[in-house]
Amino acid sequence: AQKITQTQPGMFVQEKEAVTLDCTYDTSDQSYGLFWYKQPSSGEMIFLIYQGSYDEQNATEGRYSLNFQKARKSANLVISASQLGDSAMYFCAMRGRDFGNEKLTFGTGTRLTIIP
Amino acid sequence: EAGVAQSPRYKIIEKRQSVAFWCNPISGHATLYWYQQILGQGPKLLIQFQNNGVVDDSQLPKDRFSAERLKGVDSTLKIQPAKLEDSAVYLCASSPYRGVQYGANVLTFGAGSRLTVL
């Protein structure tokens, strides 16, 4: 079975600083995908960034980058130059095969608060 | 393009009552998902449809939950009878494809339906 672990329940970061949100995963699949979603207080899950297991370069999307370390099974999200609007819950998720079915499994999330 | 539509946004019911949630996915998206998100937890997949067929319902409490996807478009999730532990946000999502081989097959989520069972 696949599993996502996010060990930081909450983080406080000063505005304009960079922040790293941790994510480790466990799977026996060779082919899988890793995602980060943002969930503001409004409740909607917003896709941020994707990394495929065979991608050799770390994914980047604007201020977001994914620090993918395959051997360590980690997929940390880095937000550069944080903004007040970055305050939200952040979920790491993995798409892979779980008992034969392709499935997207989420971690428990990290609540990020940006301090002005 | 229009996003994933869900209704109602909020629902409060007494335990043992029934409730239904509706979802309209992004036009053309073949795969539709219902997730349950209990406060303080990550979303948990309840059921996944490919067009109008069920792909995975292994975590759906079938004694009280049911879901259907009519004509491969809209979907309804029903709970009957509701229990206190069903209080959660029910998230609907859709994606164009199914399968890891499609790479960034991104799920687009709706705003969710928040259920409170008293």
PDB file of C-alpha atoms in Angstrom:
ATOM      1  CA  ALA A   1       0.000   0.000   0.000  1.00  0.00           C
ATOM      2  CA  GLN A   2       1.182   3.497  -0.715  1.00  0.00           C
ATOM      3  CA  LYS A   3       1.588   6.069   2.041  1.00  0.00           C
ATOM      4  CA  ILE A   4       2.329   9.789   2.305  1.00  0.00           C
ATOM      5  CA  THR A   5       3.809  11.310   5.466  1.00  0.00           C
ATOM      6  CA  GLN A   6       3.846  15.002   6.304  1.00  0.00           C
ATOM      7  CA  THR A   7       5.500  15.502   9.682  1.00  0.00           C
ATOM      8  CA  GLN A   8       4.931  19.244  10.100  1.00  0.00           C
ATOM      9  CA  PRO A   9       1.404  19.941  11.359  1.00  0.00           C
ATOM     10  CA  GLY A  10       2.002  23.693  11.304  1.00  0.00           C
ATOM     11  CA  MET A  11       4.623  26.235  10.294  1.00  0.00           C
ATOM     12  CA  PHE A  12       5.025  29.969  10.823  1.00  0.00           C
ATOM     13  CA  VAL A  13       7.183  31.865   8.361  1.00  0.00           C
ATOM     14  CA  GLN A  14       8.050  35.521   7.986  1.00  0.00           C
ATOM     15  CA  GLU A  15       6.799  37.161   4.815  1.00  0.00           C
ATOM     16  CA  LYS A  16       9.330  37.148   1.935  1.00  0.00           C
ATOM     17  CA  GLU A  17      11.281  34.261   3.406  1.00  0.00           C
ATOM     18  CA  ALA A  18      11.572  30.885   1.683  1.00  0.00           C
ATOM     19  CA  VAL A  19       9.834  27.890   3.223  1.00  0.00           C
ATOM     20  CA  THR A  20      10.224  24.143   2.788  1.00  0.00           C
ATOM     21  CA  LEU A  21       7.325  21.787   3.457  1.00  0.00           C
ATOM     22  CA  ASP A  22       8.348  18.183   4.025  1.00  0.00           C
ATOM     23  CA  CYS A  23       6.844  15.120   2.389  1.00  0.00           C
ATOM     24  CA  THR A  24       8.010  11.529   2.393  1.00  0.00           C
ATOM     25  CA  TYR A  25       6.315   8.671   0.643  1.00  0.00           C
ATOM     26  CA  ASP A  26       6.312   4.927   0.524  1.00  0.00           C
ATOM     27  CA  THR A  27       5.448   2.789  -2.462  1.00  0.00           C
ATOM     28  CA  SER A  28       6.607  -0.367  -4.159  1.00  0.00           C
ATOM     29  CA  ASP A  29       5.696   0.994  -7.591  1.00  0.00           C
ATOM     30  CA  GLN A  30       8.376   1.998 -10.078  1.00  0.00           C
ATOM     31  CA  SER A  31       6.083   4.463 -11.836  1.00  0.00           C
ATOM     32  CA  TYR A  32       4.292   7.062  -9.776  1.00  0.00           C
ATOM     33  CA  GLY A  33       3.557  10.760  -9.599  1.00  0.00           C
ATOM     34  CA  LEU A  34       3.857  13.267  -6.787  1.00  0.00           C
ATOM     35  CA  PHE A  35       1.627  16.301  -6.383  1.00  0.00           C
ATOM     36  CA  TRP A  36       1.279  19.266  -4.093  1.00  0.00           C
ATOM     37  CA  TYR A  37      -2.070  20.918  -3.503  1.00  0.00           C
ATOM     38  CA  LYS A  38      -2.930  24.100  -1.597  1.00  0.00           C
ATOM     39  CA  GLN A  39      -6.177  24.376   0.348  1.00  0.00           C
ATOM     40  CA  PRO A  40      -7.063  27.907   1.497  1.00  0.00           C
ATOM     41  CA  SER A  41      -9.763  28.540   4.061  1.00  0.00           C
ATOM     42  CA  SER A  42     -12.349  28.586   1.274  1.00  0.00           C
ATOM     43  CA  GLY A  43     -11.878  24.811   1.037  1.00  0.00           C
ATOM     44  CA  GLU A  44     -11.017  24.288  -2.608  1.00  0.00           C
ATOM     45  CA  MET A  45      -7.960  22.177  -3.388  1.00  0.00           C
ATOM     46  CA  ILE A  46      -5.653  24.034  -5.783  1.00  0.00           C
ATOM     47  CA  PHE A  47      -3.030  22.132  -7.780  1.00  0.00           C
ATOM     48  CA  LEU A  48       0.471  23.588  -7.416  1.00  0.00           C
ATOM     49  CA  ILE A  49       3.090  21.281  -8.899  1.00  0.00           C
ATOM     50  CA  TYR A  50       3.723  17.758 -10.215  1.00  0.00           C
ATOM     51  CA  GLN A  51       6.784  15.488 -10.325  1.00  0.00           C
ATOM     52  CA  GLY A  52       6.920  12.191 -12.168  1.00  0.00           C
ATOM     53  CA  SER A  53       9.032   9.383 -10.744  1.00  0.00           C
ATOM     54  CA  TYR A  54      11.092   9.194 -13.934  1.00  0.00           C
ATOM     55  CA  ASP A  55      11.606  12.950 -14.279  1.00  0.00           C
ATOM     56  CA  GLU A  56      15.288  13.692 -13.916  1.00  0.00           C
ATOM     57  CA  GLN A  57      14.899  17.363 -13.138  1.00  0.00           C
ATOM     58  CA  ASN A  58      13.072  18.854 -10.199  1.00  0.00           C
ATOM     59  CA  ALA A  59       9.773  20.438 -11.161  1.00  0.00           C
ATOM     60  CA  THR A  60       9.319  24.202 -10.898  1.00  0.00           C
ATOM     61  CA  GLU A  61       6.227  26.368 -11.272  1.00  0.00           C
ATOM     62  CA  GLY A  62       6.829  30.028 -10.617  1.00  0.00           C
ATOM     63  CA  ARG A  63       7.632  30.445  -6.917  1.00  0.00           C
ATOM     64  CA  TYR A  64       7.071  26.735  -6.286  1.00  0.00           C
ATOM     65  CA  SER A  65       9.690  24.052  -6.723  1.00  0.00           C
ATOM     66  CA  LEU A  66       9.701  20.410  -5.769  1.00  0.00           C
ATOM     67  CA  ASN A  67      12.870  19.004  -4.219  1.00  0.00           C
ATOM     68  CA  PHE A  68      12.628  15.392  -5.382  1.00  0.00           C
ATOM     69  CA  GLN A  69      15.048  12.920  -3.786  1.00  0.00           C
ATOM     70  CA  LYS A  70      14.050   9.514  -5.103  1.00  0.00           C
ATOM     71  CA  ALA A  71      16.479   7.448  -3.050  1.00  0.00           C
ATOM     72  CA  ARG A  72      15.202   9.077   0.137  1.00  0.00           C
ATOM     73  CA  LYS A  73      11.600   8.903  -1.069  1.00  0.00           C
ATOM     74  CA  SER A  74      11.062  12.558  -0.337  1.00  0.00           C
ATOM     75  CA  ALA A  75       9.282  15.258  -2.325  1.00  0.00           C
ATOM     76  CA  ASN A  76       9.559  18.515  -0.415  1.00  0.00           C
ATOM     77  CA  LEU A  77       7.801  21.660  -1.611  1.00  0.00           C
ATOM     78  CA  VAL A  78       9.836  24.856  -1.602  1.00  0.00           C
ATOM     79  CA  ILE A  79       8.075  28.204  -1.762  1.00  0.00           C
ATOM     80  CA  SER A  80      10.377  31.104  -2.474  1.00  0.00           C
ATOM     81  CA  ALA A  81       9.663  34.660  -1.330  1.00  0.00           C
ATOM     82  CA  SER A  82       6.552  33.766   0.648  1.00  0.00           C
ATOM     83  CA  GLN A  83       3.511  36.023   0.501  1.00  0.00           C
ATOM     84  CA  LEU A  84       0.584  36.554   2.878  1.00  0.00           C
ATOM     85  CA  GLY A  85      -1.664  34.778   0.369  1.00  0.00           C
ATOM     86  CA  ASP A  86       0.398  31.620   0.814  1.00  0.00           C
ATOM     87  CA  SER A  87      -1.213  31.052   4.211  1.00  0.00           C
ATOM     88  CA  ALA A  88      -3.181  27.817   3.760  1.00  0.00           C
ATOM     89  CA  MET A  89      -3.097  24.059   4.238  1.00  0.00           C
ATOM     90  CA  TYR A  90      -0.691  22.237   1.942  1.00  0.00           C
ATOM     91  CA  PHE A  91      -1.148  18.605   0.986  1.00  0.00           C
ATOM     92  CA  CYS A  92       1.335  16.256  -0.602  1.00  0.00           C
ATOM     93  CA  ALA A  93      -0.213  13.468  -2.657  1.00  0.00           C
ATOM     94  CA  MET A  94       0.997  10.486  -4.641  1.00  0.00           C
ATOM     95  CA  ARG A  95      -0.544   8.783  -7.611  1.00  0.00           C
ATOM     96  CA  GLY A  96       0.344   5.157  -7.884  1.00  0.00           C
ATOM     97  CA  ARG A  97      -1.077   1.677  -7.923  1.00  0.00           C
ATOM     98  CA  ASP A  98      -2.613   0.444  -4.687  1.00  0.00           C
ATOM     99  CA  PHE A  99      -3.745  -3.177  -4.824  1.00  0.00           C
ATOM    100  CA  GLY A 100      -4.018  -2.928  -8.592  1.00  0.00           C
ATOM    101  CA  ASN A 101      -6.010   0.290  -8.697  1.00  0.00           C
ATOM    102  CA  GLU A 102      -4.528   3.609  -9.669  1.00  0.00           C
ATOM    103  CA  LYS A 103      -5.158   5.936  -6.783  1.00  0.00           C
ATOM    104  CA  LEU A 104      -4.260   9.426  -5.503  1.00  0.00           C
ATOM    105  CA  THR A 105      -3.349   9.249  -1.818  1.00  0.00           C
ATOM    106  CA  PHE A 106      -3.004  12.366   0.327  1.00  0.00           C
ATOM    107  CA  GLY A 107      -0.934  13.138   3.397  1.00  0.00           C
ATOM    108  CA  THR A 108      -2.347  14.795   6.512  1.00  0.00           C
ATOM    109  CA  GLY A 109      -1.227  18.255   5.459  1.00  0.00           C
ATOM    110  CA  THR A 110       0.805  21.160   6.835  1.00  0.00           C
ATOM    111  CA  ARG A 111      -0.811  24.422   7.893  1.00  0.00           C
ATOM    112  CA  LEU A 112       1.392  27.290   6.739  1.00  0.00           C
ATOM    113  CA  THR A 113       0.961  30.722   8.251  1.00  0.00           C
ATOM    114  CA  ILE A 114       2.822  33.684   6.781  1.00  0.00           C
ATOM    115  CA  ILE A 115       3.579  36.425   9.289  1.00  0.00           C
ATOM    116  CA  PRO A 116       3.698  40.021   8.027  1.00  0.00           C
TER     117      PRO A 116
ATOM    118  CA  GLU B   1     -13.150  26.645 -18.660  1.00  0.00           C
ATOM    119  CA  ALA B   2     -15.743  26.205 -15.947  1.00  0.00           C
ATOM    120  CA  GLY B   3     -14.567  24.414 -12.825  1.00  0.00           C
ATOM    121  CA  VAL B   4     -16.041  21.510 -10.898  1.00  0.00           C
ATOM    122  CA  ALA B   5     -19.429  22.492  -9.487  1.00  0.00           C
ATOM    123  CA  GLN B   6     -20.742  21.092  -6.223  1.00  0.00           C
ATOM    124  CA  SER B   7     -23.908  21.631  -4.248  1.00  0.00           C
ATOM    125  CA  PRO B   8     -24.975  22.253  -1.606  1.00  0.00           C
ATOM    126  CA  ARG B   9     -21.991  24.018  -0.045  1.00  0.00           C
ATOM    127  CA  TYR B  10     -23.273  23.428   3.479  1.00  0.00           C
ATOM    128  CA  LYS B  11     -25.708  20.955   4.980  1.00  0.00           C
ATOM    129  CA  ILE B  12     -26.733  20.337   8.581  1.00  0.00           C
ATOM    130  CA  ILE B  13     -28.787  17.249   9.392  1.00  0.00           C
ATOM    131  CA  GLU B  14     -29.719  15.103  12.361  1.00  0.00           C
ATOM    132  CA  LYS B  15     -28.192  11.649  12.696  1.00  0.00           C
ATOM    133  CA  ARG B  16     -30.132   8.921  10.903  1.00  0.00           C
ATOM    134  CA  GLN B  17     -31.377  11.411   8.315  1.00  0.00           C
ATOM    135  CA  SER B  18     -30.339  11.217   4.674  1.00  0.00           C
ATOM    136  CA  VAL B  19     -28.419  13.685   2.514  1.00  0.00           C
ATOM    137  CA  ALA B  20     -27.350  13.919  -1.112  1.00  0.00           C
ATOM    138  CA  PHE B  21     -24.523  15.837  -2.725  1.00  0.00           C
ATOM    139  CA  TRP B  22     -24.290  16.710  -6.385  1.00  0.00           C
ATOM    140  CA  CYS B  23     -21.236  17.203  -8.574  1.00  0.00           C
ATOM    141  CA  ASN B  24     -20.827  18.431 -12.122  1.00  0.00           C
ATOM    142  CA  PRO B  25     -17.280  17.808 -13.381  1.00  0.00           C
ATOM    143  CA  ILE B  26     -15.315  19.725 -15.963  1.00  0.00           C
ATOM    144  CA  SER B  27     -16.730  19.080 -19.419  1.00  0.00           C
ATOM    145  CA  GLY B  28     -14.983  16.204 -21.142  1.00  0.00           C
ATOM    146  CA  HIS B  29     -13.302  14.825 -18.031  1.00  0.00           C
ATOM    147  CA  ALA B  30     -13.630  11.063 -18.058  1.00  0.00           C
ATOM    148  CA  THR B  31     -12.743  10.374 -14.450  1.00  0.00           C
ATOM    149  CA  LEU B  32     -14.686  11.577 -11.421  1.00  0.00           C
ATOM    150  CA  TYR B  33     -13.746  11.163  -7.771  1.00  0.00           C
ATOM    151  CA  TRP B  34     -15.477  11.647  -4.446  1.00  0.00           C
ATOM    152  CA  TYR B  35     -13.227  12.307  -1.465  1.00  0.00           C
ATOM    153  CA  GLN B  36     -14.122  12.637   2.200  1.00  0.00           C
ATOM    154  CA  GLN B  37     -12.089  15.116   4.246  1.00  0.00           C
ATOM    155  CA  ILE B  38     -12.573  14.952   7.995  1.00  0.00           C
ATOM    156  CA  LEU B  39     -11.418  18.021   9.925  1.00  0.00           C
ATOM    157  CA  GLY B  40      -7.649  17.959  10.419  1.00  0.00           C
ATOM    158  CA  GLN B  41      -7.060  15.138   7.965  1.00  0.00           C
ATOM    159  CA  GLY B  42      -6.159  14.756   4.316  1.00  0.00           C
ATOM    160  CA  PRO B  43      -8.799  13.793   1.774  1.00  0.00           C
ATOM    161  CA  LYS B  44      -9.673  10.097   1.588  1.00  0.00           C
ATOM    162  CA  LEU B  45     -10.951   8.571  -1.634  1.00  0.00           C
ATOM    163  CA  LEU B  46     -14.467   7.195  -1.362  1.00  0.00           C
ATOM    164  CA  ILE B  47     -15.212   6.273  -4.954  1.00  0.00           C
ATOM    165  CA  GLN B  48     -13.745   6.732  -8.420  1.00  0.00           C
ATOM    166  CA  PHE B  49     -15.685   6.596 -11.687  1.00  0.00           C
ATOM    167  CA  GLN B  50     -14.325   6.142 -15.186  1.00  0.00           C
ATOM    168  CA  ASN B  51     -17.069   7.502 -17.424  1.00  0.00           C
ATOM    169  CA  ASN B  52     -20.144   5.955 -15.759  1.00  0.00           C
ATOM    170  CA  GLY B  53     -18.450   2.826 -14.416  1.00  0.00           C
ATOM    171  CA  VAL B  54     -17.038   2.374 -10.922  1.00  0.00           C
ATOM    172  CA  VAL B  55     -13.256   1.888 -10.869  1.00  0.00           C
ATOM    173  CA  ASP B  56     -12.640   1.855  -7.121  1.00  0.00           C
ATOM    174  CA  ASP B  57     -15.107   1.926  -4.246  1.00  0.00           C
ATOM    175  CA  SER B  58     -13.044  -0.051  -1.770  1.00  0.00           C
ATOM    176  CA  GLN B  59     -13.265   2.648   0.928  1.00  0.00           C
ATOM    177  CA  LEU B  60     -16.926   3.495   0.459  1.00  0.00           C
ATOM    178  CA  PRO B  61     -19.055   2.401   3.469  1.00  0.00           C
ATOM    179  CA  LYS B  62     -21.584   0.673   1.282  1.00  0.00           C
ATOM    180  CA  ASP B  63     -24.065   0.035   4.065  1.00  0.00           C
ATOM    181  CA  ARG B  64     -24.838   3.750   4.167  1.00  0.00           C
ATOM    182  CA  PHE B  65     -23.106   5.473   1.253  1.00  0.00           C
ATOM    183  CA  SER B  66     -24.044   5.192  -2.392  1.00  0.00           C
ATOM    184  CA  ALA B  67     -22.947   7.039  -5.494  1.00  0.00           C
ATOM    185  CA  GLU B  68     -23.838   7.101  -9.130  1.00  0.00           C
ATOM    186  CA  ARG B  69     -22.656   8.894 -12.222  1.00  0.00           C
ATOM    187  CA  LEU B  70     -25.444   9.337 -14.690  1.00  0.00           C
ATOM    188  CA  LYS B  71     -24.501   9.166 -18.379  1.00  0.00           C
ATOM    189  CA  GLY B  72     -20.863   9.612 -17.464  1.00  0.00           C
ATOM    190  CA  VAL B  73     -21.315  13.273 -16.514  1.00  0.00           C
ATOM    191  CA  ASP B  74     -22.963  14.439 -13.254  1.00  0.00           C
ATOM    192  CA  SER B  75     -22.626  12.442 -10.078  1.00  0.00           C
ATOM    193  CA  THR B  76     -24.580  12.156  -6.844  1.00  0.00           C
ATOM    194  CA  LEU B  77     -23.258  10.923  -3.496  1.00  0.00           C
ATOM    195  CA  LYS B  78     -25.881   9.848  -0.968  1.00  0.00           C
ATOM    196  CA  ILE B  79     -25.620   9.043   2.712  1.00  0.00           C
ATOM    197  CA  GLN B  80     -28.480   7.184   4.377  1.00  0.00           C
ATOM    198  CA  PRO B  81     -28.685   7.010   7.347  1.00  0.00           C
ATOM    199  CA  ALA B  82     -26.082   9.548   8.428  1.00  0.00           C
ATOM    200  CA  LYS B  83     -23.914   9.048  11.504  1.00  0.00           C
ATOM    201  CA  LEU B  84     -22.093  11.609  13.611  1.00  0.00           C
ATOM    202  CA  GLU B  85     -18.750  10.457  12.180  1.00  0.00           C
ATOM    203  CA  ASP B  86     -19.910  11.369   8.670  1.00  0.00           C
ATOM    204  CA  SER B  87     -19.401  15.058   9.519  1.00  0.00           C
ATOM    205  CA  ALA B  88     -16.818  16.124   6.955  1.00  0.00           C
ATOM    206  CA  VAL B  89     -16.247  18.003   3.734  1.00  0.00           C
ATOM    207  CA  TYR B  90     -17.129  15.966   0.655  1.00  0.00           C
ATOM    208  CA  LEU B  91     -14.892  16.918  -2.234  1.00  0.00           C
ATOM    209  CA  CYS B  92     -15.630  16.088  -5.832  1.00  0.00           C
ATOM    210  CA  ALA B  93     -12.811  16.101  -8.374  1.00  0.00           C
ATOM    211  CA  SER B  94     -12.409  15.266 -12.022  1.00  0.00           C
ATOM    212  CA  SER B  95      -9.503  14.540 -14.350  1.00  0.00           C
ATOM    213  CA  PRO B  96      -9.150  14.035 -18.069  1.00  0.00           C
ATOM    214  CA  TYR B  97      -7.699  10.543 -17.941  1.00  0.00           C
ATOM    215  CA  ARG B  98      -7.000   7.612 -15.719  1.00  0.00           C
ATOM    216  CA  GLY B  99      -3.649   6.003 -15.227  1.00  0.00           C
ATOM    217  CA  VAL B 100      -0.164   6.744 -14.034  1.00  0.00           C
ATOM    218  CA  GLN B 101       1.062   6.543 -17.628  1.00  0.00           C
ATOM    219  CA  TYR B 102      -0.652   9.846 -18.321  1.00  0.00           C
ATOM    220  CA  GLY B 103       1.787  11.672 -16.103  1.00  0.00           C
ATOM    221  CA  ALA B 104       0.443  14.886 -14.652  1.00  0.00           C
ATOM    222  CA  ASN B 105      -3.167  13.764 -14.846  1.00  0.00           C
ATOM    223  CA  VAL B 106      -4.176  16.594 -12.567  1.00  0.00           C
ATOM    224  CA  LEU B 107      -7.304  16.342 -10.478  1.00  0.00           C
ATOM    225  CA  THR B 108      -9.364  19.529 -10.419  1.00  0.00           C
ATOM    226  CA  PHE B 109     -11.417  19.853  -7.256  1.00  0.00           C
ATOM    227  CA  GLY B 110     -14.676  21.557  -6.495  1.00  0.00           C
ATOM    228  CA  ALA B 111     -15.170  23.799  -3.467  1.00  0.00           C
ATOM    229  CA  GLY B 112     -16.631  20.927  -1.455  1.00  0.00           C
ATOM    230  CA  SER B 113     -19.833  20.260   0.450  1.00  0.00           C
ATOM    231  CA  ARG B 114     -19.525  20.624   4.201  1.00  0.00           C
ATOM    232  CA  LEU B 115     -21.752  18.206   6.132  1.00  0.00           C
ATOM    233  CA  THR B 116     -22.520  18.566   9.821  1.00  0.00           C
ATOM    234  CA  VAL B 117     -24.391  15.703  11.470  1.00  0.00           C
ATOM    235  CA  LEU B 118     -25.968  16.550  14.853  1.00  0.00           C
TER     236      LEU B 118
END
